[in-house]
Coordinates of C-alpha atoms and ligand atoms in Angstrom, one line a residue:
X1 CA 0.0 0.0 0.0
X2 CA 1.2 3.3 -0.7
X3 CA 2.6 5.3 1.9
X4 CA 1.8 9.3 1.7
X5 CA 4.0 12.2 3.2
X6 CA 4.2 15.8 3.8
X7 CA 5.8 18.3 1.6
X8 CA 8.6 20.3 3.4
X9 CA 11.3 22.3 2.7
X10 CA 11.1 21.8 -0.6
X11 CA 10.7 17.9 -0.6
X12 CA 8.7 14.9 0.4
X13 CA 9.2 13.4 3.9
X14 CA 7.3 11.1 5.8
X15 CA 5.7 11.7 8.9
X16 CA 6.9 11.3 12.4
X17 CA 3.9 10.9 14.6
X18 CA 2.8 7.3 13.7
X19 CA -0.7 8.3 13.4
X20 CA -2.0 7.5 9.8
X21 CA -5.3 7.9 8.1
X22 CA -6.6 5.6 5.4
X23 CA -7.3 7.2 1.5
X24 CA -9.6 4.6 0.3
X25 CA -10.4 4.3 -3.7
X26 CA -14.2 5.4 -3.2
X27 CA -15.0 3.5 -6.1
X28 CA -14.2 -0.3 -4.6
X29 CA -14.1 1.0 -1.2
X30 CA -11.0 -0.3 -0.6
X31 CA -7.9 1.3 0.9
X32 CA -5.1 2.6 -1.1
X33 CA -2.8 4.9 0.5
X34 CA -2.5 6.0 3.8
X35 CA -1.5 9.7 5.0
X36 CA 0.8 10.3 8.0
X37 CA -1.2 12.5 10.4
X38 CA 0.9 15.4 12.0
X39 CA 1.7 16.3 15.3
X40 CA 2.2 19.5 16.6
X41 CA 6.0 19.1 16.6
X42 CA 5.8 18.5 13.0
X43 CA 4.0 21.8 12.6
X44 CA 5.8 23.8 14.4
X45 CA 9.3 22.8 12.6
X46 CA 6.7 23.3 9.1
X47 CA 5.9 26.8 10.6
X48 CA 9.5 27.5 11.6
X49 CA 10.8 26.5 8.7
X50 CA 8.1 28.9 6.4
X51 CA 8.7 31.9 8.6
X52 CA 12.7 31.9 8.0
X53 CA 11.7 31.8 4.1
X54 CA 9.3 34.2 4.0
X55 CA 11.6 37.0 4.8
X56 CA 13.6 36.6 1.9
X57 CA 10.3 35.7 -0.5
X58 CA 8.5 39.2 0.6
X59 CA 11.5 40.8 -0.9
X60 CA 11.4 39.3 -4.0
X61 CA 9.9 41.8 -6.1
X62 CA 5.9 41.2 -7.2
X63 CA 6.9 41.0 -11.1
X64 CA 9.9 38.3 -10.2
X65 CA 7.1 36.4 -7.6
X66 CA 4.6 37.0 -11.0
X67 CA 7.1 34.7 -13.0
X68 CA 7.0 31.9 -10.9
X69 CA 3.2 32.1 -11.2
X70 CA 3.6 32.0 -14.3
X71 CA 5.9 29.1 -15.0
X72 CA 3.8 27.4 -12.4
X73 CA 0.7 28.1 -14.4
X74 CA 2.5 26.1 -17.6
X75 CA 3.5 23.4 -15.5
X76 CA -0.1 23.3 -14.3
X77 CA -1.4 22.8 -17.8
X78 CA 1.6 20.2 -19.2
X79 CA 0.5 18.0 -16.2
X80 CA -3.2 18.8 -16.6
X81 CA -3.9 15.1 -17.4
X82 CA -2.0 13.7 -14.6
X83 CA -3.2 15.7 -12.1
X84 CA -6.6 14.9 -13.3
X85 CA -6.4 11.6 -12.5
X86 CA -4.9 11.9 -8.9
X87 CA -8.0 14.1 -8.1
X88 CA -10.1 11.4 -9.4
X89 CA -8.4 8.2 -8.0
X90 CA -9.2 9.6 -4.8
X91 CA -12.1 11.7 -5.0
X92 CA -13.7 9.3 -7.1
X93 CA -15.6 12.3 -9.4
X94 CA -15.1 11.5 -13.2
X95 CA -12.0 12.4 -15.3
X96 CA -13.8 15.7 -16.8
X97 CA -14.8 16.7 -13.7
X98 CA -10.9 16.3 -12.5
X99 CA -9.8 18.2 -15.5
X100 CA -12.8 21.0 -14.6
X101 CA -11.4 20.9 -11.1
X102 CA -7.7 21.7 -11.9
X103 CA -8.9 24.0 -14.4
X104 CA -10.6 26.0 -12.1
X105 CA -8.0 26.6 -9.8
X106 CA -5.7 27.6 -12.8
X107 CA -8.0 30.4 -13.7
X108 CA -6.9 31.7 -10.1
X109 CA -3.0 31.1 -10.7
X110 CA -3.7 33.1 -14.1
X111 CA -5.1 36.0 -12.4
X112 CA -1.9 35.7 -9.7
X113 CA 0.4 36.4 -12.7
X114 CA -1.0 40.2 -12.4
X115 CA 0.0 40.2 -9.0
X116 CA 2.0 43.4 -9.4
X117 CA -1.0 45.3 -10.5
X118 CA -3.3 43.5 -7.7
X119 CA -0.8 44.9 -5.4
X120 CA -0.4 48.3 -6.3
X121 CA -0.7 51.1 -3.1
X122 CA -2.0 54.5 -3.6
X123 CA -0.3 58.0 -3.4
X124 CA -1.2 61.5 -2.1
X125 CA 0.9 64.3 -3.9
X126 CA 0.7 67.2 -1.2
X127 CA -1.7 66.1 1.0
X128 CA -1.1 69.1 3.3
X129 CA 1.7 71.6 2.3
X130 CA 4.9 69.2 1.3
X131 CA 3.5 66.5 2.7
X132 CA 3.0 63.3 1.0
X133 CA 1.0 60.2 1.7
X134 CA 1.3 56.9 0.4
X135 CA -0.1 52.9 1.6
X136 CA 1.5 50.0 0.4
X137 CA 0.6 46.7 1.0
X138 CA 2.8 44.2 2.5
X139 CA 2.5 40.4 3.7
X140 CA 1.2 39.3 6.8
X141 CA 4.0 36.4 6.7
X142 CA 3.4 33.2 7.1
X143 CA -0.7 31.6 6.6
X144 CA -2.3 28.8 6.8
X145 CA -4.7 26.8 4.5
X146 CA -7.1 24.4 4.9
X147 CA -9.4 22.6 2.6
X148 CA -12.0 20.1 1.9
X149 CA -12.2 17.0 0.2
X150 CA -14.5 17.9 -2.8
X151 CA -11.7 20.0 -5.0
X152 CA -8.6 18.8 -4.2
X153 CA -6.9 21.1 -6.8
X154 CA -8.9 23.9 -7.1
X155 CA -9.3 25.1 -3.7
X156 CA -5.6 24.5 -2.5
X157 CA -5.0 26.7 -5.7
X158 CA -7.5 29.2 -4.6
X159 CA -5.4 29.3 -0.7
X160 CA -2.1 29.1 -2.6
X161 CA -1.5 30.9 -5.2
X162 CA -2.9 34.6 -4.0
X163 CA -1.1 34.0 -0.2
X164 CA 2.3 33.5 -2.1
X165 CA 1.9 36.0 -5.2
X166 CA 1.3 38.5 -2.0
X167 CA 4.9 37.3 -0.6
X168 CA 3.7 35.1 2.2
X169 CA 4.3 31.6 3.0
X170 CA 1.6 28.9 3.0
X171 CA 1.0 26.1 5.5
X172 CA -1.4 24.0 3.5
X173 CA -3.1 21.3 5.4
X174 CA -5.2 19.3 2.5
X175 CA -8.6 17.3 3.3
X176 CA -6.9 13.8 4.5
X177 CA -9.2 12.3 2.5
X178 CA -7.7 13.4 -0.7
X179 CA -4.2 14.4 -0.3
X180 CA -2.0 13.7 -3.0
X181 CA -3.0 16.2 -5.5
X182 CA -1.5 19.2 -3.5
X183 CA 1.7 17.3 -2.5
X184 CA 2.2 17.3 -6.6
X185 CA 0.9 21.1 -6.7
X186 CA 4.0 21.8 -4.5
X187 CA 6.3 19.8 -6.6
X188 CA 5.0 21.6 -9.6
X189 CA 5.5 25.1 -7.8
X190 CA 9.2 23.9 -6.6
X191 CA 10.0 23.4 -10.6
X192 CA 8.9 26.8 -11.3
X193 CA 11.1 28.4 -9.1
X194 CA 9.4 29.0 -5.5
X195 CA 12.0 28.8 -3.0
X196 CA 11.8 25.9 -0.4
X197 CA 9.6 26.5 2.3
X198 CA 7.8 28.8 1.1
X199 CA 4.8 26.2 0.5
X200 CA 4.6 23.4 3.3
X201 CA 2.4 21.1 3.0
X202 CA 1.3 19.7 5.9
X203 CA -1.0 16.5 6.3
X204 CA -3.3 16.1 9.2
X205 CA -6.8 16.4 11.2
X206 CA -7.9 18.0 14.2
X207 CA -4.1 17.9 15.9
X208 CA -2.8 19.8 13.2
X209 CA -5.5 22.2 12.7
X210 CA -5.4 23.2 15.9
X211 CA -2.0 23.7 16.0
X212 CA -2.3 26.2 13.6
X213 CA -4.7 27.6 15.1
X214 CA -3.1 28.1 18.2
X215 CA 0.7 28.9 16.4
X216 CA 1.4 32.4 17.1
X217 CA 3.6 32.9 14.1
X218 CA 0.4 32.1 11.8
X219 CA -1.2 35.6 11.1
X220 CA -4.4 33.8 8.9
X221 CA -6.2 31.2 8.2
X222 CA -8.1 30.8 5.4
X223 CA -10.8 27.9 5.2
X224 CA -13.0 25.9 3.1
X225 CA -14.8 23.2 4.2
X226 CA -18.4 22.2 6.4
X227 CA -20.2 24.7 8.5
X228 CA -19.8 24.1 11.6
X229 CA -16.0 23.6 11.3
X230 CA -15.5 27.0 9.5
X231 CA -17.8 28.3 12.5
X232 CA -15.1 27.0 14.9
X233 CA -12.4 27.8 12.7
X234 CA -13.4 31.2 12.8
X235 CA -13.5 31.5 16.0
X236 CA -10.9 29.7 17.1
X237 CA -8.4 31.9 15.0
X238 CA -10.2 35.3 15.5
X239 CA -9.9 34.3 19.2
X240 CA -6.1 34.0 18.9
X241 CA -6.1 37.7 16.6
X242 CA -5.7 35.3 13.4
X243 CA -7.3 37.2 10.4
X244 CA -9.9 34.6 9.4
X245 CA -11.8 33.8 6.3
X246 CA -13.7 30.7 6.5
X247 CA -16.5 29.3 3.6
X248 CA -18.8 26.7 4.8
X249 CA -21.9 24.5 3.6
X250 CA -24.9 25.3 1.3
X251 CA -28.2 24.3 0.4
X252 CA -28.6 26.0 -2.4
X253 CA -32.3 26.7 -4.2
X254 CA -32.9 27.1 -8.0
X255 CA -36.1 29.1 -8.6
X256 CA -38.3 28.2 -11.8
X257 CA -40.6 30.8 -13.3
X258 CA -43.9 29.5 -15.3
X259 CA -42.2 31.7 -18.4
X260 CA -38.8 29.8 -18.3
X261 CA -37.6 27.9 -20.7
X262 CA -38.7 24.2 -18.7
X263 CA -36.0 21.9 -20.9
X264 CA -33.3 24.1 -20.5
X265 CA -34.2 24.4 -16.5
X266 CA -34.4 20.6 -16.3
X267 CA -31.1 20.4 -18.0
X268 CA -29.4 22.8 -15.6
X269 CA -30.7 21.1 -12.4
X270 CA -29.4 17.6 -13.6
X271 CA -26.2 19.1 -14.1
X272 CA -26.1 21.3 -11.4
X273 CA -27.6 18.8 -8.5
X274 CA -25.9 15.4 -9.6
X275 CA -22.6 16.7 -11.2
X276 CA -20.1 15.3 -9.1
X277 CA -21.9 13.5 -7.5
X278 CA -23.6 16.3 -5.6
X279 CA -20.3 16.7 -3.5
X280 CA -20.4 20.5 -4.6
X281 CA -20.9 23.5 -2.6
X282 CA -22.5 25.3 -5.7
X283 CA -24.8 22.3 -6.5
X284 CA -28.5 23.1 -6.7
X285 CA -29.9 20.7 -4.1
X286 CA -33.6 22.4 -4.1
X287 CA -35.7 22.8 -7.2
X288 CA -38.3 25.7 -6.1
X289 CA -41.0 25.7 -9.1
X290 CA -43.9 28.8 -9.4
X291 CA -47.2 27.0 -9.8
X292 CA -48.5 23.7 -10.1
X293 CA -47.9 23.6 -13.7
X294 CA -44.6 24.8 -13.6
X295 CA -44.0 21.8 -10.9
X296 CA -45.8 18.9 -12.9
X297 CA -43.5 20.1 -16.0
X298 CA -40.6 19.8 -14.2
X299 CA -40.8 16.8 -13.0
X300 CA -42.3 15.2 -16.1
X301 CA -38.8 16.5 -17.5
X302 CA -36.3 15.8 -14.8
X303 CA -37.4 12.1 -14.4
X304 CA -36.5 10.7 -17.7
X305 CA -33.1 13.0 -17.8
X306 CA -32.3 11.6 -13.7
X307 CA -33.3 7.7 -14.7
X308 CA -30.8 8.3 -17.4
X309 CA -28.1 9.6 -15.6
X310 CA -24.7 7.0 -15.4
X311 CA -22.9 6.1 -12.4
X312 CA -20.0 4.6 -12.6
X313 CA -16.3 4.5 -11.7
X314 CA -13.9 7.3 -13.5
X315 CA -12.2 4.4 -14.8
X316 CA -15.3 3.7 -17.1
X317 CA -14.3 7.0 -19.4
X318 CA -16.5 9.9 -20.5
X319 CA -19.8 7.9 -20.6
X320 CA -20.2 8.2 -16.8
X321 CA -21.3 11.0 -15.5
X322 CA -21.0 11.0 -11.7
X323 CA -18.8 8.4 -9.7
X324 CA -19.1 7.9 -5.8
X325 CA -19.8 9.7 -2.7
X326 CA -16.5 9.9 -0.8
X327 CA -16.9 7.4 2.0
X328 CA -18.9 4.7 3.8
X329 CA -20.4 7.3 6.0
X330 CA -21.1 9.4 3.7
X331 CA -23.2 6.4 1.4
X332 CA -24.9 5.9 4.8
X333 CA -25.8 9.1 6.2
X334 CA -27.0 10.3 2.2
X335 CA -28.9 6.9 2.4
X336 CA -30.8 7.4 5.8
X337 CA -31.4 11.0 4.8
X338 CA -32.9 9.7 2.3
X339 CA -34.6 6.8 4.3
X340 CA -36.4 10.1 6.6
X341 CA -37.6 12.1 3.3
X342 CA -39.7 9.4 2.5
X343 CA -40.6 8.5 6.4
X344 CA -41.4 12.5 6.9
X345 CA -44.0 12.4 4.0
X346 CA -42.2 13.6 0.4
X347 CA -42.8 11.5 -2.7
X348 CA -39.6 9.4 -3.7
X349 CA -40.2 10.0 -7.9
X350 CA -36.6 8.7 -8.5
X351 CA -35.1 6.1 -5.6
X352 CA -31.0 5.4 -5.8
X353 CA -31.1 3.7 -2.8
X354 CA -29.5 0.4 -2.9
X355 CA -27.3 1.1 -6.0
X356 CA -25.0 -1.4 -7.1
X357 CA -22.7 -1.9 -9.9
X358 CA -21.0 -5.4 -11.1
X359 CA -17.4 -5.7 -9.9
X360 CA -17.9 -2.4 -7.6
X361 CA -20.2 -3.8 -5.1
X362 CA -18.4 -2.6 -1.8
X363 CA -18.0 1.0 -3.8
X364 CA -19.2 4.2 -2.1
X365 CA -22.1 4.7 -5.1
X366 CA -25.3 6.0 -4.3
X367 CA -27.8 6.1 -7.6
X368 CA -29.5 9.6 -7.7
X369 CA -32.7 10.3 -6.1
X370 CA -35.5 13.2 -6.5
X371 CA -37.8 14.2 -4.1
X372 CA -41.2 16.1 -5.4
X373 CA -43.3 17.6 -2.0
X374 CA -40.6 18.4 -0.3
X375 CA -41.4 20.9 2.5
X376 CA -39.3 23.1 4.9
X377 CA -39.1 21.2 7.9
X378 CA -38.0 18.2 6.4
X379 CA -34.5 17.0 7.0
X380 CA -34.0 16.7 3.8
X381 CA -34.6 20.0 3.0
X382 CA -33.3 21.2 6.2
X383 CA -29.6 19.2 6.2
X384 CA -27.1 20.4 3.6
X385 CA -26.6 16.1 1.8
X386 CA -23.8 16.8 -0.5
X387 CA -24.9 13.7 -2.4
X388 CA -27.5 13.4 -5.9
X389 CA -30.5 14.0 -4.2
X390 CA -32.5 16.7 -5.9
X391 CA -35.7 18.3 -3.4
X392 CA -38.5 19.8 -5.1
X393 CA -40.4 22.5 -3.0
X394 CA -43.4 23.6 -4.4
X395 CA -44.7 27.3 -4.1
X396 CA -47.5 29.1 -5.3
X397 CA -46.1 32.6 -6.1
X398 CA -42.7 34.5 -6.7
X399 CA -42.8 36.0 -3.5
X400 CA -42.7 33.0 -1.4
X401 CA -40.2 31.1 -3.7
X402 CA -37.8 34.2 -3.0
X403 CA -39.0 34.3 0.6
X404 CA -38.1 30.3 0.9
X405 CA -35.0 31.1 -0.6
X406 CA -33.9 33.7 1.9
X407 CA -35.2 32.0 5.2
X408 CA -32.6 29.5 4.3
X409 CA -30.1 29.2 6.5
X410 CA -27.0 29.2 4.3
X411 CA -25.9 31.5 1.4
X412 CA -24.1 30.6 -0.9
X413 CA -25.1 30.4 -4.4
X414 CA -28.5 30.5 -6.3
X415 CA -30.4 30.8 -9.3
X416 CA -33.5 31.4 -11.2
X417 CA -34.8 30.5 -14.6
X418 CA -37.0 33.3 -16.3
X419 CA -37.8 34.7 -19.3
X420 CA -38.7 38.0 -17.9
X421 CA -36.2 40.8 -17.2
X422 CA -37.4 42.3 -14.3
X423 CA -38.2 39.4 -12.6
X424 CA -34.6 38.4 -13.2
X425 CA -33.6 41.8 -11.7
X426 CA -35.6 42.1 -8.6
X427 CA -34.3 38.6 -7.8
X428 CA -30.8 39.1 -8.0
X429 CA -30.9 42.5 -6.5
X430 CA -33.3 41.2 -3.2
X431 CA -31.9 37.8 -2.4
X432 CA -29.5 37.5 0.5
X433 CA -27.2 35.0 -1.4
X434 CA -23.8 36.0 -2.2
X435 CA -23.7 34.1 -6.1
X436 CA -26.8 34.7 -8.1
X437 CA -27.2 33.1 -11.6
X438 CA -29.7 34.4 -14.1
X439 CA -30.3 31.4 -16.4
X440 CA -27.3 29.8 -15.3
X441 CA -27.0 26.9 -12.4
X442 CA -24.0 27.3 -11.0
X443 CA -23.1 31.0 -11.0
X444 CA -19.0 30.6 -9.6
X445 CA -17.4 34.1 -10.6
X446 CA -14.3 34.2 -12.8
X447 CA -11.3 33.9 -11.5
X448 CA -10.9 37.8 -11.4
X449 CA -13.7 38.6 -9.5
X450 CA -14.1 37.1 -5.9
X451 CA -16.1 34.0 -4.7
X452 CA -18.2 33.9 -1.5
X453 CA -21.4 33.1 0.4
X454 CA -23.8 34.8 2.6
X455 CA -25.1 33.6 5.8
X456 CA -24.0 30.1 7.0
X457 CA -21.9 30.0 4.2
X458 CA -19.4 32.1 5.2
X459 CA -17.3 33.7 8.3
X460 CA -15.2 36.9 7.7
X461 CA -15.5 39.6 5.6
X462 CA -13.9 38.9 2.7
X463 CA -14.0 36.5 -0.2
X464 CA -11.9 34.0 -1.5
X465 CA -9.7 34.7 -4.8
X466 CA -9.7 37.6 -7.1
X467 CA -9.4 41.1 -5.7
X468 CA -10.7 40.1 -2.2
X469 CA -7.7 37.8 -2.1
X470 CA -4.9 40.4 -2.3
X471 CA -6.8 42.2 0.5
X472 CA -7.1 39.1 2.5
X473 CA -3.4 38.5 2.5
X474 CA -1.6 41.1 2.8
X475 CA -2.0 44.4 5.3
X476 CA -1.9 48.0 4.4
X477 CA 0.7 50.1 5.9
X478 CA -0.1 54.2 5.2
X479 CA 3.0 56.1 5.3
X480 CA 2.6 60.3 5.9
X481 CA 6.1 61.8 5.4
X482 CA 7.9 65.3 4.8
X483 CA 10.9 66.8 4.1
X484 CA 12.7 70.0 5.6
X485 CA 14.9 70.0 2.9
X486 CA 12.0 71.4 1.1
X487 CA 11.0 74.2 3.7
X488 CA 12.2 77.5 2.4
X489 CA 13.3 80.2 4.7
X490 CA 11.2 82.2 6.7
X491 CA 8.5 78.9 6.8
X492 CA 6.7 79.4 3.9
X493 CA 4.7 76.4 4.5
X494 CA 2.3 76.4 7.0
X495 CA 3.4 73.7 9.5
X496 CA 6.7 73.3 11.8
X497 CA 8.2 70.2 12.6
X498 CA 7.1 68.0 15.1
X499 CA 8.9 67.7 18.5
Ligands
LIG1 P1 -14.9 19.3 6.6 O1 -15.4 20.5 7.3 O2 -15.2 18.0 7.2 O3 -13.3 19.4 6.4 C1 -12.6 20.5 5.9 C2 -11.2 20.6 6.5 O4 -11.3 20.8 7.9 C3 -10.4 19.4 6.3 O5 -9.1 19.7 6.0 C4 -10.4 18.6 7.6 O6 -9.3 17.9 7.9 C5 -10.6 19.7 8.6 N1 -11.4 19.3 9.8 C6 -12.4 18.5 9.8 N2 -12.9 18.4 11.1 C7 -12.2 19.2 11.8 C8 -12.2 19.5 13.2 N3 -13.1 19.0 14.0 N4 -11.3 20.4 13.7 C9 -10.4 20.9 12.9 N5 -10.3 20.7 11.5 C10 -11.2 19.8 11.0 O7 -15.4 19.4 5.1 P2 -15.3 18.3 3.9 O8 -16.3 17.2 4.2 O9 -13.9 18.0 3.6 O10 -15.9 19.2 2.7 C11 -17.3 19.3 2.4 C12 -17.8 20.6 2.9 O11 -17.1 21.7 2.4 C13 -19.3 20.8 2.5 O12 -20.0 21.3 3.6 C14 -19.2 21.8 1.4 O13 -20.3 22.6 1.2 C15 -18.0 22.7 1.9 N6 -17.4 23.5 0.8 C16 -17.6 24.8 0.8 C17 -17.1 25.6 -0.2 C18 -17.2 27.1 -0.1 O14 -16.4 27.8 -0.8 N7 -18.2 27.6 0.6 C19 -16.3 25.0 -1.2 C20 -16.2 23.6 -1.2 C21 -16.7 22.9 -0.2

């Protein structure tokens, strides 16, 4: 079985603690790696290590830090394929949606080439009489990231690549469940030039996390992962003066107008609530028609397009379309979720329950489910499943399809389907969701604006890539300044030196 390490220092070594978790291939359940846990010793020489190399990295100049983005970007897309895989061998989501996941988190690496820019401070010219003003921004120093399961490239990209194109150094602590694909991202980063130490990463669970929670050289911590973690994250690390920016769960709703186009909407939500398996924070997990008719039309689409849907392993090529839920516990908890929908009184129309496939019996699958009748105090409409189960909700009128949509809980993303302008418009300026789509499922800004929910979703007040970024990780320093060189006899400006 292969053995898994940490990335330090610019190379692979294996970890001292003798605590291990198990990778397993989700697809035959079976275990294939496992990933040293680390200690807090092992942390603090990572930290140590990151701090002495961030000096010399924050005065590397943005444009030289720029190139190293740059080559890293190249190496990024050479290795594309390869990097693909290892997100799918342990993720278990199908090869395109490996590709789509390292993709992604170039996009953010391609806006980290215009670092320079993104950093630029701002000037004053005679402020006051000879007197100047100017704020740069500078790095906080050394930061840590850590990051869920469900993209292993694109959201240790997303921590990465602004931190260090600000001049800090990055702790990276990968989900354990999927860790391989950032211990290449740092090789990759390594070849295109970034000096040793500069990104550690550092497997673990709970022991490490709070360890860098608790490190006092760590100045921030951003996060991506569950709810309630990111709540204690937050905490935790704003608690210890940490700048903190940590993204949580969703549940997030797709509203259907009677005027929308209903083939295009049932293509969205297939793609948008069983794509990868569900294991998205952007998936649509509640369908939220206007009227009856709107509701029966839906469903009389969505049923044929769901029972059509394949599951399968990412080894079976292109013609699958989702692959397995992560872990046993995740197959058993999406299972007796779905096990209560049905005992709290929503119509099953499509049951995966019980899913099994020839040769992958012991596999993590779960077939994908839709609920029609679904109502707000359900479970299933309450608990965020991150698995392909689609909820219906039913509503009568705009108003209470936007009003279901903002009672929820989380955040994060989502969308309605309309032909009609200003019903388009009223929607995406009321809704207290930070990523609206119009017409479009999964609305995920480009890389060069910023990405982040409302609500539940998210703790801290910035969001993650982009602009925000750039903010996030660095800290603005404003510099007043004079000189009495420039004061003429007899004072002809109108302040004196201070004492
Ligand atoms: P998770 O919260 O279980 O784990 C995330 C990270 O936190 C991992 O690195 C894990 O090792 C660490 N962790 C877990 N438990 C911890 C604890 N008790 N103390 C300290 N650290 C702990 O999340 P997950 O299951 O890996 O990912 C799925 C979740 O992430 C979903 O809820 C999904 O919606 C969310 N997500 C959110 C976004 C976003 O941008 N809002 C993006 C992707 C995923």
């Amino acid at each position: 079985m292969e053995e898994l390490s940490h990335f330090i220092n610019g190379q692979r070594v294996a970890g001292t603690s003798g605590r291990f978790a198990d990778v397993f291939n989700p697809a035959t359940g079976e275990v294939q790696a496992r990933v040293p846990l680390a200690s807090v010793e092992e942390i603090d020489a990572a930290v140590a290590k990151a701090a002495e190399a961030q000096v010399e990295w924050a005065k590397v100049n943005p444009q030289r830090r720029a190139r190293v983005m740059m080559k890293f970007g190249q190496l990024i897309n050479d290795h594309m394929d390869e990097l693909a895989e290892l997100v799918s061998r342990e993720h278990g989501k199908t090869l395109p949606d490996g590709r789509g996941d390292v993709q992604r988190g170039l996009e953010v690496i391609e806006v980290c080439m215009g670092a320079p820019a993104l950093l630029k401070g701002e000037y004053t010219n005679d402020g006051g009489p000879g007197i100047d003003l100017y704020a740069m921004r500078q790095p906080l120093g050394v930061v840590a990231g850590i990051t869920p399961f469900n993209f292993p490239a694109m959201i240790p990209l997303w921590k990465m690549g602004p931190a260090i194109a600000a001049g800090n150094a990055m702790i990276l602590k990968p989900s354990e469940r999927c860790p391989s694909t950032s211990l290449r991202l740092a090789e990759l980063i390594k070849e295109a030039g970034l000096p040793d130490g500069i990104l550690q990463v550092v497997n673990g669970d709970k022991e490490a996390v709070d360890a860098l929670l608790d490190h006092e050289t760590i100045q921030a911590v951003g996060f991506v992962g569950s709810t309630p973690i990111a709540q204690y994250i937050y905490g935790r690390a704003c608690s210890n003066g940490k700048r903190a920016q940590c993204f949580g769960g969703a549940k997030n709703h797709m509203i259907v107008m009677p005027d929308a186009d209903m083939d295009k909407a049932a293509d969205a939500l297939v793609g948008a609530g069983f794509g990868a398996a569900g294991e998205r924070c952007m998936a649509i997990s509640v369908a939220v028609p206007v009227g009856e008719k709107t509701a029966d039309a839906l469903v009389e689409r969505l049923v044929p397009r769901i029972e059509a849907l394949k599951v399968g392993p990412y080894t079976a090529g292109d013609d699958v379309d989702f692959g397995p839920v992560i872990t046993k516990a995740s197959q058993d908890r999406i299972n007796g979720l779905i096990d209560s929908g049905v005992d709290q009184g929503a119509d099953l129309v499509v049951d995966g329950r019980g899913f099994s496939m020839q040769g992958y019996e012991d596999g993590f699958f779960v077939g994908p489910s839709l609920f029609d009748n679904v109502t707000a105090d359900m479970d299933i409409y309450k608990e965020e499943i991150f698995g392909p189960v689609l909820s219906q909700v039913r509503t009568e009128t705009y108003e209470e399809a936007l009003k279901l949509t903002m009672d929820n809980p989380y955040g994060n993303g989502t969308a309605i389907f309309t032909a009609d302008g200003d019903t388009a418009r009223d929607f995406a300026s009321r809704v207290n969701v930070g990523m609206v789509g119009i017409n479009f499922p999964i609305p995920v800004p480009l890389s060069y604006y910023s990405f982040g929910g409302w609500k539940k979703s998210a703790f801290g007040d910035l969001n993650q890539y982009g602009p925000d970024a750039f903010k996030f990780y660095t800290k603005t320093k404003t510099v007043t300044a004079r000189w009495f060189s420039g004061i003429k006899e007899g004072g002809e400006f109108a302040f004196k030196a201070m004492d």
